Coordinates of C-alpha atoms in Angstrom, one line a residue:
Chain A
M1 CA -4.1 -32.2 44.1
E2 CA -3.2 -28.7 44.3
S3 CA -6.2 -26.1 45.0
S4 CA -7.5 -24.2 42.1
R5 CA -5.9 -20.8 43.5
G6 CA -2.4 -22.2 42.9
A7 CA -3.6 -23.5 39.7
P8 CA -2.1 -21.8 36.1
I9 CA -3.6 -19.1 34.4
G10 CA -4.2 -20.2 30.7
M11 CA -3.9 -18.3 27.9
F12 CA -4.0 -19.0 24.0
D13 CA -3.3 -16.9 20.5
S14 CA -3.2 -18.0 17.3
G15 CA 1.0 -18.0 17.4
L16 CA 3.2 -15.5 19.0
G17 CA 1.6 -12.5 19.6
G18 CA -0.5 -13.4 22.4
L19 CA 2.9 -13.2 24.3
T20 CA 2.8 -9.7 24.2
V21 CA -0.2 -10.1 27.0
A22 CA 1.7 -12.8 28.6
N23 CA 4.4 -10.3 29.6
A24 CA 1.9 -7.7 30.9
L25 CA 0.1 -10.5 33.0
M26 CA 3.8 -11.7 34.4
R27 CA 4.4 -8.1 35.0
R28 CA 1.3 -7.3 37.1
L29 CA 0.7 -10.9 38.8
P30 CA 4.5 -12.0 39.4
T31 CA 3.6 -14.8 41.9
E32 CA 1.1 -16.6 39.4
S33 CA 1.8 -19.5 36.7
L34 CA 0.7 -19.3 33.2
L35 CA 0.1 -21.9 30.7
Y36 CA 0.3 -20.4 27.1
F37 CA -0.9 -21.9 23.9
G38 CA -0.1 -20.9 20.4
D39 CA -1.5 -22.2 17.7
T40 CA 1.2 -22.1 15.1
A41 CA 0.0 -24.8 13.2
R42 CA -2.9 -22.8 12.1
V43 CA -1.7 -19.4 12.5
P44 CA -2.9 -16.7 11.4
Y45 CA -6.7 -16.4 12.5
G46 CA -7.1 -13.0 11.2
P47 CA -8.4 -13.9 7.6
K48 CA -10.4 -17.1 8.5
S49 CA -13.9 -17.3 9.1
P50 CA -15.6 -16.7 12.3
E51 CA -16.7 -20.6 12.4
T52 CA -12.9 -21.8 11.9
V53 CA -11.9 -19.6 14.4
R54 CA -14.5 -20.6 17.0
R55 CA -13.8 -24.3 16.2
Y56 CA -9.9 -24.0 17.2
A57 CA -10.7 -21.5 20.0
L58 CA -12.9 -23.7 22.0
Q59 CA -10.5 -27.1 20.9
I60 CA -8.0 -25.1 22.7
G61 CA -10.3 -23.8 25.7
E62 CA -11.0 -27.7 26.5
W63 CA -7.3 -28.6 26.3
L64 CA -6.5 -25.9 28.6
V65 CA -9.1 -27.2 31.1
E66 CA -7.9 -30.8 31.2
Q67 CA -4.9 -29.2 31.9
G68 CA -6.1 -27.5 35.0
V69 CA -6.0 -23.9 34.5
K70 CA -8.3 -21.9 37.0
C71 CA -9.3 -19.5 34.2
I72 CA -8.5 -18.4 30.5
V73 CA -7.5 -15.4 29.0
V74 CA -8.3 -15.0 25.1
A75 CA -4.8 -13.3 24.6
C76 CA -5.9 -13.0 20.5
N77 CA -8.7 -10.3 19.7
T78 CA -9.5 -12.2 16.5
A79 CA -10.4 -15.1 18.6
T80 CA -11.6 -12.8 21.4
A81 CA -14.2 -11.2 18.5
H82 CA -15.4 -14.5 17.3
A83 CA -15.2 -17.2 20.0
L84 CA -15.5 -15.4 23.8
E85 CA -19.0 -15.8 24.2
A86 CA -18.8 -19.5 23.0
L87 CA -16.1 -20.2 25.4
Q88 CA -17.8 -18.6 27.9
V89 CA -20.4 -20.7 27.7
S90 CA -19.1 -24.0 27.2
L91 CA -15.9 -23.9 29.6
S92 CA -15.9 -24.8 33.4
V93 CA -13.7 -22.0 34.2
P94 CA -14.1 -18.1 33.9
V95 CA -12.9 -16.6 30.4
I96 CA -12.0 -13.2 29.8
G97 CA -10.7 -11.7 26.3
V98 CA -8.8 -8.4 25.2
V99 CA -11.5 -6.4 23.5
D100 CA -13.4 -5.2 26.3
P101 CA -10.5 -3.9 28.5
G102 CA -9.4 -2.4 25.0
A103 CA -12.5 -0.5 24.5
R104 CA -12.3 0.7 28.2
A105 CA -9.0 2.0 27.9
A106 CA -9.8 4.0 24.6
V107 CA -13.1 5.4 25.9
R108 CA -10.9 6.6 29.0
A109 CA -8.3 7.9 26.7
S110 CA -10.5 9.9 24.3
R111 CA -11.2 13.5 24.8
I112 CA -13.3 14.7 21.7
G113 CA -11.9 13.1 18.7
P114 CA -13.6 9.9 17.1
I115 CA -12.0 6.7 18.2
G116 CA -9.9 4.4 15.8
V117 CA -9.6 0.6 15.7
I118 CA -7.1 -1.4 13.9
G119 CA -6.8 -5.0 13.8
T120 CA -7.1 -8.1 11.6
S121 CA -9.8 -8.5 9.0
G122 CA -11.8 -10.8 11.2
T123 CA -11.6 -8.6 14.0
I124 CA -13.0 -5.1 12.0
A125 CA -15.3 -7.5 10.2
S126 CA -16.9 -8.4 13.3
G127 CA -17.7 -5.2 15.0
A128 CA -16.6 -6.3 18.3
Y129 CA -14.6 -3.1 19.3
A130 CA -17.2 -0.8 18.0
K131 CA -20.1 -2.6 19.8
A132 CA -17.7 -3.0 23.3
I133 CA -17.1 1.1 23.0
E134 CA -20.5 2.1 22.3
A135 CA -21.3 0.1 25.2
Q136 CA -19.2 2.1 27.4
S137 CA -20.2 5.4 26.0
A138 CA -23.1 5.5 23.7
N139 CA -22.1 8.8 22.3
A140 CA -18.6 7.6 21.2
R141 CA -17.8 7.7 17.2
V142 CA -15.6 4.8 16.1
L143 CA -13.8 4.3 12.9
S144 CA -12.2 0.9 12.0
A145 CA -9.6 -0.4 9.4
A146 CA -8.4 -3.5 8.8
C147 CA -4.6 -4.0 8.5
P148 CA -4.0 -7.5 7.5
L149 CA -0.4 -7.1 6.3
F150 CA 0.7 -5.8 9.6
V151 CA 1.2 -9.8 11.1
P152 CA 3.0 -11.1 8.5
L153 CA 5.3 -8.0 8.6
V154 CA 5.8 -8.1 12.4
E155 CA 6.4 -12.2 12.2
E156 CA 9.3 -11.6 9.4
G157 CA 10.7 -9.0 11.7
L158 CA 10.0 -6.0 9.2
V159 CA 9.1 -3.7 12.2
D160 CA 11.4 -0.8 10.9
H161 CA 11.2 -1.4 7.2
Q162 CA 10.4 1.6 4.6
A163 CA 8.2 -1.0 3.0
T164 CA 6.0 -1.2 6.8
R165 CA 6.1 2.9 6.4
L166 CA 4.4 2.8 3.3
I167 CA 2.0 -0.1 4.0
A168 CA 1.2 2.0 7.3
H169 CA 0.6 5.3 5.7
D170 CA -2.1 3.8 3.3
Y171 CA -3.8 1.5 6.0
L172 CA -3.7 4.7 8.4
A173 CA -4.8 7.5 6.0
P174 CA -8.4 7.4 6.8
M175 CA -7.6 7.4 10.5
R176 CA -5.5 10.6 9.6
E177 CA -8.2 12.4 8.1
A178 CA -10.7 11.5 10.6
Q179 CA -8.4 13.0 13.0
V180 CA -8.9 10.4 15.7
D181 CA -7.4 11.1 18.9
T182 CA -6.9 7.4 20.3
L183 CA -6.2 4.7 18.4
V184 CA -6.9 1.2 20.1
L185 CA -4.0 -1.2 18.6
G186 CA -6.7 -4.1 18.3
C187 CA -4.4 -7.1 17.8
T188 CA -1.9 -8.1 19.9
H189 CA 1.1 -8.1 17.1
Y190 CA 0.7 -4.2 16.5
P191 CA 2.2 -3.3 19.5
L192 CA 5.5 -4.4 18.2
L193 CA 5.0 -1.6 15.1
S194 CA 4.0 1.3 17.4
T195 CA 6.9 3.1 16.1
V196 CA 5.7 3.2 13.0
I197 CA 2.0 3.4 14.0
A198 CA 2.8 6.6 16.0
A199 CA 5.1 8.2 13.5
E200 CA 2.6 8.0 10.5
M201 CA -0.6 8.9 13.0
G202 CA 1.4 12.2 14.5
Q203 CA 1.6 13.9 17.9
G204 CA -1.2 14.0 20.1
V205 CA -2.9 10.6 19.2
Q206 CA -2.8 7.7 21.7
L207 CA -2.2 4.1 21.2
I208 CA -4.0 2.0 23.3
D209 CA -2.6 -1.3 23.7
S210 CA -5.0 -3.6 25.5
A211 CA -2.6 -5.9 27.2
E212 CA -2.2 -3.5 30.3
E213 CA -5.9 -3.1 30.7
T214 CA -6.1 -6.9 30.4
A215 CA -3.9 -7.9 33.2
A216 CA -5.5 -5.3 35.3
E217 CA -8.9 -6.8 34.3
L218 CA -7.8 -10.3 35.0
E219 CA -6.6 -9.2 38.7
Q220 CA -9.4 -7.9 39.5
M221 CA -11.7 -10.9 38.1
L222 CA -9.2 -13.2 40.4
I223 CA -9.7 -11.3 43.6
D224 CA -13.5 -11.2 42.9
R225 CA -13.7 -15.1 42.5
E226 CA -11.3 -15.6 45.2
L227 CA -8.7 -17.3 42.9
L228 CA -5.9 -15.2 43.4
R229 CA -2.6 -17.5 44.4
D230 CA -2.6 -17.5 48.1
P231 CA 0.5 -15.3 49.4
D232 CA 1.5 -18.2 51.6
D233 CA 1.4 -20.9 49.2
A234 CA 3.7 -18.4 46.6
R235 CA 6.3 -17.3 49.1
G236 CA 9.5 -19.0 48.4
H237 CA 8.0 -21.0 45.8
E238 CA 8.5 -19.1 42.2
P239 CA 5.7 -19.6 39.4
T240 CA 6.3 -21.8 36.7
H241 CA 5.4 -21.2 33.1
R242 CA 4.8 -23.3 30.4
F243 CA 4.9 -22.6 27.0
V244 CA 3.0 -24.8 24.1
A245 CA 2.8 -24.7 20.2
S246 CA 0.9 -26.6 17.8
D247 CA 3.8 -26.9 15.4
A248 CA 7.1 -27.8 15.7
P249 CA 8.3 -25.3 18.3
Q250 CA 11.9 -24.0 16.9
H251 CA 10.4 -20.9 15.2
F252 CA 8.5 -20.2 18.7
L253 CA 11.3 -20.4 20.5
A254 CA 13.5 -18.4 18.0
L255 CA 11.4 -15.5 17.7
G256 CA 9.0 -15.6 21.2
G257 CA 11.8 -13.5 23.2
R258 CA 10.8 -10.6 20.7
F259 CA 7.2 -10.7 22.0
L260 CA 7.7 -11.9 25.6
D261 CA 10.6 -9.5 26.5
V262 CA 12.2 -11.9 28.5
P263 CA 14.4 -14.9 27.2
L264 CA 12.2 -18.2 26.4
T265 CA 14.0 -21.2 27.3
A266 CA 11.9 -24.1 26.4
V267 CA 8.5 -24.6 24.2
E268 CA 6.7 -27.7 24.3
Y269 CA 4.6 -29.3 21.1
H270 CA 1.3 -30.3 21.3
V271 CA -0.9 -31.7 18.1
F272 CA -4.6 -31.4 17.7
T273 CA -5.6 -34.4 15.5
Chain B
M1 CA -19.1 -47.3 -11.3
E2 CA -17.0 -44.9 -13.5
S3 CA -13.8 -46.1 -14.9
S4 CA -10.8 -44.8 -13.5
R5 CA -9.9 -42.9 -16.7
G6 CA -13.2 -40.8 -16.7
A7 CA -12.5 -40.0 -12.9
P8 CA -11.0 -36.4 -12.1
I9 CA -7.5 -35.3 -11.4
G10 CA -7.1 -34.6 -7.4
M11 CA -5.0 -31.8 -6.8
F12 CA -4.5 -29.4 -3.5
D13 CA -2.6 -26.4 -2.1
S14 CA -2.7 -24.7 1.0
G15 CA -5.0 -21.9 -0.2
L16 CA -5.4 -20.4 -3.5
G17 CA -1.8 -20.4 -5.3
G18 CA -2.5 -23.7 -6.9
L19 CA -5.2 -22.3 -8.8
T20 CA -2.4 -21.0 -11.0
V21 CA -1.3 -24.9 -12.0
A22 CA -5.4 -25.7 -12.0
N23 CA -5.3 -22.7 -14.9
A24 CA -2.7 -24.6 -16.6
L25 CA -4.2 -27.9 -16.3
M26 CA -7.4 -26.8 -17.5
R27 CA -5.8 -25.4 -20.6
R28 CA -3.6 -28.6 -21.7
L29 CA -6.4 -31.3 -20.8
P30 CA -9.5 -29.7 -21.5
T31 CA -11.4 -32.7 -21.5
E32 CA -10.1 -33.9 -17.8
S33 CA -12.3 -33.1 -14.9
L34 CA -10.7 -31.3 -11.6
L35 CA -11.4 -32.0 -7.9
Y36 CA -9.2 -28.9 -6.7
F37 CA -8.8 -28.8 -2.6
G38 CA -7.5 -25.4 -1.1
D39 CA -6.8 -26.0 2.7
T40 CA -7.8 -22.4 3.6
A41 CA -8.5 -23.0 7.2
R42 CA -4.8 -23.7 7.8
V43 CA -2.9 -21.9 5.0
P44 CA -0.2 -20.7 4.6
Y45 CA 2.1 -23.9 4.7
G46 CA 5.1 -21.9 4.1
P47 CA 6.7 -21.1 7.4
K48 CA 5.3 -24.2 9.2
S49 CA 7.4 -27.4 9.6
P50 CA 7.9 -30.4 7.5
E51 CA 6.1 -32.6 10.1
T52 CA 2.7 -30.3 10.5
V53 CA 2.7 -29.9 6.6
R54 CA 3.1 -33.5 6.1
R55 CA 0.6 -34.2 8.3
Y56 CA -1.9 -31.8 6.3
A57 CA -1.0 -33.2 3.2
L58 CA -1.8 -37.0 4.4
Q59 CA -4.9 -36.0 5.8
I60 CA -5.7 -34.3 2.1
G61 CA -3.9 -36.9 0.0
E62 CA -6.7 -39.7 1.8
W63 CA -9.3 -37.3 1.1
L64 CA -8.9 -37.0 -2.1
V65 CA -8.4 -40.9 -2.7
E66 CA -11.9 -41.4 -1.1
Q67 CA -13.4 -38.8 -3.5
G68 CA -12.1 -41.0 -6.2
V69 CA -9.5 -39.2 -8.1
K70 CA -7.4 -41.6 -10.9
C71 CA -4.0 -39.1 -9.6
I72 CA -3.2 -36.3 -7.7
V73 CA -1.1 -33.4 -8.6
V74 CA 0.5 -31.6 -5.2
A75 CA 0.1 -27.7 -6.5
C76 CA 2.1 -26.5 -3.8
N77 CA 5.8 -26.2 -3.7
T78 CA 6.2 -26.5 0.0
A79 CA 4.1 -29.5 0.0
T80 CA 5.7 -31.1 -2.8
A81 CA 8.8 -30.5 -0.7
H82 CA 7.8 -31.7 2.5
A83 CA 5.5 -34.6 1.6
L84 CA 5.8 -35.8 -1.9
E85 CA 7.6 -39.0 -1.1
A86 CA 5.2 -39.8 1.9
L87 CA 2.1 -39.5 -0.4
Q88 CA 3.9 -41.6 -2.9
V89 CA 4.4 -44.0 -0.3
S90 CA 0.7 -44.0 1.2
L91 CA -1.6 -43.3 -1.4
S92 CA -2.9 -45.7 -3.9
V93 CA -2.9 -43.4 -6.9
P94 CA -0.1 -41.9 -8.6
V95 CA 1.3 -38.5 -7.2
I96 CA 3.2 -35.6 -9.2
G97 CA 4.7 -32.6 -7.5
V98 CA 5.6 -29.2 -9.1
V99 CA 9.2 -29.1 -7.8
D100 CA 11.0 -31.5 -10.5
P101 CA 9.2 -30.0 -13.5
G102 CA 10.2 -26.6 -12.0
A103 CA 13.7 -27.7 -12.0
R104 CA 13.5 -29.3 -15.3
A105 CA 12.6 -26.3 -16.8
A106 CA 15.1 -24.4 -15.4
V107 CA 18.3 -26.6 -16.5
R108 CA 16.9 -26.5 -19.9
A109 CA 16.4 -22.4 -19.7
S110 CA 20.0 -21.7 -18.3
R111 CA 22.7 -20.8 -20.4
I112 CA 26.1 -20.3 -18.4
G113 CA 24.7 -18.3 -15.3
P114 CA 23.9 -20.1 -12.0
I115 CA 20.1 -20.9 -11.3
G116 CA 18.1 -18.8 -9.1
V117 CA 15.3 -20.2 -7.0
I118 CA 13.2 -18.0 -4.8
G119 CA 10.2 -19.9 -2.4
T120 CA 8.6 -20.0 0.9
S121 CA 11.0 -20.5 4.0
G122 CA 9.8 -23.9 4.2
T123 CA 10.7 -25.1 0.5
I124 CA 14.0 -23.3 0.6
A125 CA 15.2 -25.0 3.7
S126 CA 14.1 -28.0 2.5
G127 CA 16.6 -27.9 -0.3
A128 CA 14.4 -29.4 -2.6
Y129 CA 14.8 -27.5 -5.6
A130 CA 18.7 -27.4 -5.1
K131 CA 18.5 -31.4 -4.9
A132 CA 16.1 -31.5 -8.3
I133 CA 18.1 -29.5 -9.9
E134 CA 21.5 -31.0 -9.3
A135 CA 19.7 -34.3 -10.2
Q136 CA 19.1 -32.9 -13.7
S137 CA 22.5 -31.4 -14.2
A138 CA 25.3 -32.2 -11.8
N139 CA 27.5 -29.2 -12.5
A140 CA 24.5 -26.2 -12.3
R141 CA 25.3 -23.9 -9.8
V142 CA 21.9 -22.8 -7.6
L143 CA 21.4 -20.0 -5.3
S144 CA 18.2 -19.7 -3.1
A145 CA 16.3 -17.6 -1.1
A146 CA 13.3 -17.2 0.9
C147 CA 10.8 -14.5 0.2
P148 CA 8.0 -15.3 3.1
L149 CA 6.2 -11.9 2.9
F150 CA 5.6 -12.3 -1.4
V151 CA 2.8 -14.8 -0.4
P152 CA 0.6 -12.3 2.1
L153 CA 1.3 -9.6 -0.3
V154 CA -0.3 -11.6 -3.1
E155 CA -3.1 -12.7 -1.0
E156 CA -4.2 -9.1 0.0
G157 CA -3.5 -8.0 -3.8
L158 CA -0.4 -5.7 -3.2
V159 CA 0.7 -7.3 -7.1
D160 CA 1.7 -3.7 -8.1
H161 CA 2.3 -1.5 -4.8
Q162 CA 5.5 0.0 -3.9
A163 CA 6.1 -1.9 -0.5
T164 CA 5.8 -4.9 -3.0
R165 CA 9.0 -3.4 -5.0
L166 CA 10.9 -2.4 -1.9
I167 CA 10.6 -6.1 -0.4
A168 CA 11.0 -7.8 -3.6
H169 CA 14.4 -5.4 -4.3
D170 CA 15.6 -6.6 -0.7
Y171 CA 14.7 -10.1 -1.5
L172 CA 16.4 -10.8 -5.0
A173 CA 19.7 -8.4 -4.3
P174 CA 21.7 -11.6 -3.7
M175 CA 20.2 -13.2 -6.8
R176 CA 21.2 -10.1 -8.9
E177 CA 24.7 -10.0 -7.4
A178 CA 25.1 -13.5 -8.3
Q179 CA 24.0 -12.5 -11.6
V180 CA 21.5 -15.6 -12.0
D181 CA 20.4 -16.2 -15.8
T182 CA 17.0 -18.1 -14.5
L183 CA 15.0 -17.9 -11.9
V184 CA 12.5 -20.2 -10.8
L185 CA 8.9 -19.1 -9.0
G186 CA 9.3 -21.8 -6.5
C187 CA 6.0 -21.0 -5.1
T188 CA 2.6 -21.3 -7.2
H189 CA 1.6 -17.7 -5.8
Y190 CA 4.8 -15.8 -7.4
P191 CA 3.4 -15.8 -10.9
L192 CA 1.2 -13.0 -10.0
L193 CA 4.2 -11.0 -8.9
S194 CA 5.8 -11.8 -12.4
T195 CA 5.9 -8.0 -13.2
V196 CA 7.5 -6.8 -10.1
I197 CA 10.1 -9.6 -10.2
A198 CA 11.2 -9.6 -13.8
A199 CA 11.9 -5.8 -13.0
E200 CA 13.8 -6.2 -10.4
M201 CA 16.0 -9.1 -12.1
G202 CA 16.4 -7.0 -15.4
Q203 CA 16.2 -8.0 -19.2
G204 CA 17.8 -11.3 -19.9
V205 CA 16.8 -13.3 -16.7
Q206 CA 14.1 -16.1 -17.7
L207 CA 11.5 -16.8 -14.9
I208 CA 10.3 -20.0 -14.7
D209 CA 6.6 -20.6 -13.6
S210 CA 6.3 -24.9 -12.9
A211 CA 2.6 -24.8 -13.8
E212 CA 3.4 -25.3 -17.6
E213 CA 6.1 -27.9 -17.3
T214 CA 3.9 -29.8 -14.4
A215 CA 0.9 -30.0 -16.7
A216 CA 3.3 -31.4 -19.7
E217 CA 4.3 -34.1 -17.1
L218 CA 0.8 -34.9 -15.7
E219 CA -0.1 -35.4 -19.7
Q220 CA 2.8 -37.9 -20.0
M221 CA 1.9 -39.6 -16.7
L222 CA -1.9 -40.1 -17.9
I223 CA -0.5 -41.4 -21.3
D224 CA 1.8 -44.2 -19.6
R225 CA -0.6 -45.2 -17.1
E226 CA -3.5 -45.1 -19.6
L227 CA -5.5 -43.0 -17.2
L228 CA -6.3 -39.9 -20.0
R229 CA -10.1 -39.8 -20.3
D230 CA -11.6 -41.6 -23.3
P231 CA -12.1 -39.6 -26.2
D232 CA -15.2 -41.2 -27.0
D233 CA -16.7 -40.5 -23.2
A234 CA -15.5 -37.1 -23.5
R235 CA -17.5 -35.9 -26.6
G236 CA -20.3 -34.3 -25.9
H237 CA -19.8 -34.2 -22.1
E238 CA -17.9 -31.4 -20.8
P239 CA -15.6 -31.9 -17.7
T240 CA -16.8 -31.1 -14.3
H241 CA -14.7 -28.9 -12.1
R242 CA -15.1 -29.1 -8.4
F243 CA -13.3 -26.5 -6.2
V244 CA -13.2 -27.3 -2.1
A245 CA -12.0 -25.0 0.8
S246 CA -11.9 -26.1 4.7
D247 CA -12.5 -22.8 5.5
A248 CA -15.7 -21.0 4.8
P249 CA -15.9 -20.6 1.1
Q250 CA -16.6 -16.9 0.8
H251 CA -12.8 -15.6 0.6
F252 CA -11.8 -18.2 -1.9
L253 CA -15.1 -17.7 -4.1
A254 CA -14.2 -13.9 -4.0
L255 CA -10.6 -14.2 -5.0
G256 CA -10.1 -17.3 -6.6
G257 CA -10.8 -15.9 -10.1
R258 CA -7.7 -14.0 -9.7
F259 CA -5.6 -17.1 -9.8
L260 CA -7.7 -19.3 -12.2
D261 CA -8.2 -16.7 -14.6
V262 CA -11.4 -18.0 -15.6
P263 CA -14.7 -16.9 -13.3
L264 CA -15.3 -19.1 -10.1
T265 CA -19.1 -19.8 -9.7
A266 CA -19.5 -22.3 -6.9
V267 CA -16.7 -23.7 -3.7
E268 CA -17.7 -26.5 -1.8
Y269 CA -16.9 -26.5 1.9
H270 CA -15.1 -29.3 3.8
V271 CA -13.6 -29.5 7.4
F272 CA -11.1 -31.9 8.8
T273 CA -12.1 -32.7 12.7

């Protein structure tokens, strides 16, 4: 039996978006193994109700624990917003999400202006970012906007299309008018649209991607709980990464590399019945 | 125990799109009761694999039979393409889909040009329309194109947005170049974009919406199998329609009327576990 220090880090998302977080974890913690689950049979989570997203997240969290992960990163803003507390209460391993790290990075980056937050309908309706930012900085002003078409536009690869620019222009109008100085990309798909979003927002607006900050928080948590992989164990033994999807994995395999930024060679298939 | 003639007609879709078919059924068969299931917890079906869509369709079909329906209309092109045969083999009631009626209407409408078919990635990849059209008319030339963003654009209400026109312009370019004279709207969401699609295609191109033809096929099937509601039973007794969703029903209730074209007053909630 492997010690829990050598066990993989579990992580999940509704689909492919969380691979942007996996990429940040792999760069920051290069000796750690990952087990990534993408719920492609039920994607997207953004427009779905809190109850449904929570049910899916608990099902996946329990499965990851059965697979022997030493901790779980909820690499999806909607699932973090609706289910982080339920996962922390129910599961036997530590669980972190992407909202608190993103909120912390935003508060650090913002100078004077309001902080803007964009995300799925579910994330924005939950108010999770506004609460997390206000918990960090009681005087922070927060402006939120749902951008429900950004996920399908990214999933279809229209990251540099005039239609995407028009839709971004409409979605981001209230952010420009309020002169936010910091904009949280509160969905793991949105970093793939950062060129379009930055062009709409103009110079001087900082875009916050919570992936890096989440990787830093995870590292600290692993140190605090003595769960970092043992250097002696790691030496000479490459980490092993598993990617698992709930729908047939061809689409995940074809598109995943775009999010992960390294080639994907194999995707397993697991169905919840 | 109610006789099966008085039982409701079961129908299902991945979400709201099938309500355009429900509307056609209610107009053609005003004495019949409907039980409509929208799988809003797992919507959309269009980008998902045949195996996953078939699994969902069989689960819903079995549930509709348990609810006592006298027949089932698969009011979703993707589910028809991937699962109609499996449903017909497995279930104890007659099942019809929307692809054959749409194909028949297209063959009737086309004069000389090729027949165009647009639909979700799953419907187009299945080749179901091309097969159905060629079965009707061996010499028909068929050109198909997937339009994966049309469903999210409709679901977000962008039916008259410049971004939608730009995306439609790109998707429909091969149809214009091939000078199709008939274009099958092979997804139950697409009738809501018929103004944009007609403007892109230009005059003289007939748009085929399979809802009306499906209602006609259903009526004939009910007559042939002696399943039409008894006029004596119907007299003085209004039909009762039930609408059921797998996600929390607020979104369905809020948007459903746009598809059904009559107000929706109540939506029930059923979860598959």
